[in-house]
mmCIF file with all atom_site columns, C-alpha atoms in Angstrom:
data_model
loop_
_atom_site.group_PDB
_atom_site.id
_atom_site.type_symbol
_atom_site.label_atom_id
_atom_site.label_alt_id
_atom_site.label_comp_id
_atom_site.label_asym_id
_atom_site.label_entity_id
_atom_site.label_seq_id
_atom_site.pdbx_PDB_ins_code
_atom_site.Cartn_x
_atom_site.Cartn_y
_atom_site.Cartn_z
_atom_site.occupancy
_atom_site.B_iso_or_equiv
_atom_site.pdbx_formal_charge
_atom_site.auth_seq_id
_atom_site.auth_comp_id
_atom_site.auth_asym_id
_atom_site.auth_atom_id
_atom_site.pdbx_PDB_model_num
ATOM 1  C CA . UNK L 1 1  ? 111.029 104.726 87.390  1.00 0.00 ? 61  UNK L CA 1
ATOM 2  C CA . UNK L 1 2  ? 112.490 103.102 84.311  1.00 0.00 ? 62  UNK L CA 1
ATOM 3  C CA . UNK L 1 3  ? 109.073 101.848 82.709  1.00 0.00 ? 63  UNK L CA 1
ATOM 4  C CA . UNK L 1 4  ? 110.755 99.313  79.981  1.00 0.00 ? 64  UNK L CA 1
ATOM 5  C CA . UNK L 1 5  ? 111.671 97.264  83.479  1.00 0.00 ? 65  UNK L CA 1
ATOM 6  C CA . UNK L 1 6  ? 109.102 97.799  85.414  1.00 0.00 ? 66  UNK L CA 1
ATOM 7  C CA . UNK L 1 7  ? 106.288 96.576  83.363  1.00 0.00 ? 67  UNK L CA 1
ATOM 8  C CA . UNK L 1 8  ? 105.264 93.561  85.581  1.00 0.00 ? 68  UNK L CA 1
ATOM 9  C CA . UNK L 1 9  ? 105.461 92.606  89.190  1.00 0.00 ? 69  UNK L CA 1
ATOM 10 C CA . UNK L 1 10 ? 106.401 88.769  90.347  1.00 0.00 ? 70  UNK L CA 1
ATOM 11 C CA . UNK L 1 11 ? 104.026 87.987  93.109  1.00 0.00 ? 71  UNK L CA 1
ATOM 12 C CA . UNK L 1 12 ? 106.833 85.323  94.067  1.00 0.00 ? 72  UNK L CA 1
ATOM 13 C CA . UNK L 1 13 ? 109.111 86.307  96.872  1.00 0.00 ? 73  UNK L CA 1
ATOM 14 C CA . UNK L 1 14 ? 112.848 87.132  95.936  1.00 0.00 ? 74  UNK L CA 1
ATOM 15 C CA . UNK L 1 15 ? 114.650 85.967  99.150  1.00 0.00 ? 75  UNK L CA 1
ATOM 16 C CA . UNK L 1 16 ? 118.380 87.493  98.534  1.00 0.00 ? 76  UNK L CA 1
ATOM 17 C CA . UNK L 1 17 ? 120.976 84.597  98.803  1.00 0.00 ? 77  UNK L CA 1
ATOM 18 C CA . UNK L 1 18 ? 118.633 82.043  97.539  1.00 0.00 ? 78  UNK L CA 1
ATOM 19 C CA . UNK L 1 19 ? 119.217 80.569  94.090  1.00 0.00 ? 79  UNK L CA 1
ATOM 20 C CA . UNK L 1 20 ? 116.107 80.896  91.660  1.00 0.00 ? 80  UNK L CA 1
ATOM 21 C CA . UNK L 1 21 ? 115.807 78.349  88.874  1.00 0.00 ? 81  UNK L CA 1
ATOM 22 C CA . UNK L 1 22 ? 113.259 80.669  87.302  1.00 0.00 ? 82  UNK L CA 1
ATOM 23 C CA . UNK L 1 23 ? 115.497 83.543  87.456  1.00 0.00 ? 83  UNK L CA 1
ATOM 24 C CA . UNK L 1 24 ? 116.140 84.544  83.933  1.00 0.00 ? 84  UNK L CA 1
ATOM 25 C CA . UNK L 1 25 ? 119.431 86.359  83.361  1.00 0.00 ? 85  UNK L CA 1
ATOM 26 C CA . UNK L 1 26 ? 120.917 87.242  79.905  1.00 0.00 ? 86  UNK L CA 1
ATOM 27 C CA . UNK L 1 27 ? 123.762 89.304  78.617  1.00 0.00 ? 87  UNK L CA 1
ATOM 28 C CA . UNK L 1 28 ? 121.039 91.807  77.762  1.00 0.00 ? 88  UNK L CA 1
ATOM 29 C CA . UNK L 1 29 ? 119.863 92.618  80.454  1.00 0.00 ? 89  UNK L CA 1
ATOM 30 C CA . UNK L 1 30 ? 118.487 91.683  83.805  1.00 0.00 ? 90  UNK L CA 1
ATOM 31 C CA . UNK L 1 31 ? 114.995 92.212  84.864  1.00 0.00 ? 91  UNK L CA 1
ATOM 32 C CA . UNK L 1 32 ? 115.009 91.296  87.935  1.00 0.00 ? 92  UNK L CA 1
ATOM 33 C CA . UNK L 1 33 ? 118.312 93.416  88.690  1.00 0.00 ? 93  UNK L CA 1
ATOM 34 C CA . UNK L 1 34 ? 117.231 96.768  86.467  1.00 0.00 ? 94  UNK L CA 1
ATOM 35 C CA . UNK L 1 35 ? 113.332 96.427  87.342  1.00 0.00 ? 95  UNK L CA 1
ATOM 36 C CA . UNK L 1 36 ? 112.512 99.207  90.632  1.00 0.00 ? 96  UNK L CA 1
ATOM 37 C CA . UNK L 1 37 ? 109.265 97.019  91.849  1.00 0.00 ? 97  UNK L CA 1
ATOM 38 C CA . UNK L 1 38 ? 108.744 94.529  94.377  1.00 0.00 ? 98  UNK L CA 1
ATOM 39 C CA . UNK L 1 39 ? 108.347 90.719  94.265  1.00 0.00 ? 99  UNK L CA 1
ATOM 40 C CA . UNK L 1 40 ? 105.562 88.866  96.161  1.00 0.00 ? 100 UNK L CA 1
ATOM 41 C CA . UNK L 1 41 ? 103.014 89.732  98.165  1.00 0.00 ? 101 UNK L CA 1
ATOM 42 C CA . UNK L 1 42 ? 104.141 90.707  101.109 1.00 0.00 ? 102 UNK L CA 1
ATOM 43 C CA . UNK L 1 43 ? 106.915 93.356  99.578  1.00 0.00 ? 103 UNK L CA 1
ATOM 44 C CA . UNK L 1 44 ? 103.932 94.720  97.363  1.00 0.00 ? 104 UNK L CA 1
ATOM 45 C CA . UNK L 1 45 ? 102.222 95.313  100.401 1.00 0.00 ? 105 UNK L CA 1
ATOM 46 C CA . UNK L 1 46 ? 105.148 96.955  102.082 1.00 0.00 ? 106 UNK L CA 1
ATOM 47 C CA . UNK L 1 47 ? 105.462 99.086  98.972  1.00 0.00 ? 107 UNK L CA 1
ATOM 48 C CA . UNK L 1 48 ? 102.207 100.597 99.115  1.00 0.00 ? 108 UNK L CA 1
ATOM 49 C CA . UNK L 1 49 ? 102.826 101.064 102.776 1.00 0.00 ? 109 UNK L CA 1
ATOM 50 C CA . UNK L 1 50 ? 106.210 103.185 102.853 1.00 0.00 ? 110 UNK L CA 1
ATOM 51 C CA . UNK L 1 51 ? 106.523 103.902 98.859  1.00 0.00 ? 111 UNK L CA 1
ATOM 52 C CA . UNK L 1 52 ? 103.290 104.770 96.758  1.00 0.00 ? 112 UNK L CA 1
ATOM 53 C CA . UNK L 1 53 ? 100.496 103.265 95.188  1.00 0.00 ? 113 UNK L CA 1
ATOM 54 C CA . UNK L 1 54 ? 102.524 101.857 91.511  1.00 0.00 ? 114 UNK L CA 1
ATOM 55 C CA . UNK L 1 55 ? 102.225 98.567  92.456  1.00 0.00 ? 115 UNK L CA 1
ATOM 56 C CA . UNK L 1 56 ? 98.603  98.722  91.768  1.00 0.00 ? 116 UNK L CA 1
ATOM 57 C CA . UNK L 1 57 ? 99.016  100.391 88.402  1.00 0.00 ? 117 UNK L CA 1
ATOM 58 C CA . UNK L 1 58 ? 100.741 97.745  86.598  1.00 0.00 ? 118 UNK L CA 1
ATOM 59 C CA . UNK L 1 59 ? 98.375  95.611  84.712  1.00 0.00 ? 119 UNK L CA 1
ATOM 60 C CA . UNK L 1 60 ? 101.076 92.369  84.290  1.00 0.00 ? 120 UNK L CA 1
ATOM 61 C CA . UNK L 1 61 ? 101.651 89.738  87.256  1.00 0.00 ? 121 UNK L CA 1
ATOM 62 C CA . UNK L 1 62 ? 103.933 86.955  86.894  1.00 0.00 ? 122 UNK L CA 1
ATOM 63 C CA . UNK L 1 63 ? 104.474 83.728  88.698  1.00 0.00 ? 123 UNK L CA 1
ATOM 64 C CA . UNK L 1 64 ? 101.631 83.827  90.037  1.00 0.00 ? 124 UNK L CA 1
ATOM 65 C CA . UNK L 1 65 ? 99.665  80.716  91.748  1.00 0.00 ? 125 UNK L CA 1
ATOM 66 C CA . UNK L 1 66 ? 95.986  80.394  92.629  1.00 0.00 ? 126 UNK L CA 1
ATOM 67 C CA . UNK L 1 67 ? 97.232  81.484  96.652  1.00 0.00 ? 127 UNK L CA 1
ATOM 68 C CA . UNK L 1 68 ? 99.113  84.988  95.589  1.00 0.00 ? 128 UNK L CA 1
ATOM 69 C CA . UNK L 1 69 ? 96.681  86.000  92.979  1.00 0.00 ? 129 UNK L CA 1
ATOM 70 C CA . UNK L 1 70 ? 93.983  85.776  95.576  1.00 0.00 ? 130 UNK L CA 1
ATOM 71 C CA . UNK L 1 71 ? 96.332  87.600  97.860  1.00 0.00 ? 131 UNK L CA 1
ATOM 72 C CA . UNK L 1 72 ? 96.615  90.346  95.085  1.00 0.00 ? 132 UNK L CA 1
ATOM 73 C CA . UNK L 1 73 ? 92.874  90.834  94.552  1.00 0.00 ? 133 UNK L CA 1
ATOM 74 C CA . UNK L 1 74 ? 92.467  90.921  98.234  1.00 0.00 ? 134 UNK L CA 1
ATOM 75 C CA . UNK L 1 75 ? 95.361  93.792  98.175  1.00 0.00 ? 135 UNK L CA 1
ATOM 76 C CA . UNK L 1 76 ? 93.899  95.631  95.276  1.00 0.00 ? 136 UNK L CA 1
ATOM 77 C CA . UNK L 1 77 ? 90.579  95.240  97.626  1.00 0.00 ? 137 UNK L CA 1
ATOM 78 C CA . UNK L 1 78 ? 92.022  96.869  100.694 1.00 0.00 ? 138 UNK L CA 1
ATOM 79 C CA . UNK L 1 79 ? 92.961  100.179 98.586  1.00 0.00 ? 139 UNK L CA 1
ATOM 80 C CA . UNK L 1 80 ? 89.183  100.401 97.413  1.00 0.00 ? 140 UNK L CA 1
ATOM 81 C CA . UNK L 1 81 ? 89.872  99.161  93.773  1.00 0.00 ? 141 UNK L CA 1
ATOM 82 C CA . UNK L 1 82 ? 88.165  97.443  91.727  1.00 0.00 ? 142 UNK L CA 1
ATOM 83 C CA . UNK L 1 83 ? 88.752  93.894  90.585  1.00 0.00 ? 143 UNK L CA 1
ATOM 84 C CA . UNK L 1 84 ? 87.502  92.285  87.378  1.00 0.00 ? 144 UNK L CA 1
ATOM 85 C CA . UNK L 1 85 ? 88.035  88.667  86.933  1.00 0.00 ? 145 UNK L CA 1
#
């Protein structure tokens, strides 16, 4: 995996189809296009399922709400790690 794009995880679900105000494209680059990892909770849970364990070795979470970052800490829970807030 490419680390300069997969440096953070969204815990919002990307639906494909759906437009995404947030979305930030540029001429750059696009993160969201280029970056390997999933986005939201439920694909970070399928990750660690079917993939491997990254998803709980990035240290950056964005849009993230009070809901999915209890979600998160719950995940990180279920794979016996410890959480720090």
């Amino acid at each position: 995996i490419d680390v300069a794009w997969n440096c953070a995880i969204s815990l919002r679900p990307l639906d494909a189809g759906e437009d995404d105000q947030y979305r930030m494209v540029s001429n750059y680059a696009d993160w969201d296009v280029n970056a390997k990892l999933p986005h939201g909770i439920d694909d970070v849970r399928k990750h660690l399922e079917e993939v491997d364990n990254v998803p709980l070795l990035v240290s950056l979470f964005t849009d993230v709400t009070k809901e999915n970052t209890a979600q998160m800490v719950e995940t990180f829970q279920e794979y016996s790690d410890t959480v720090l807030a």
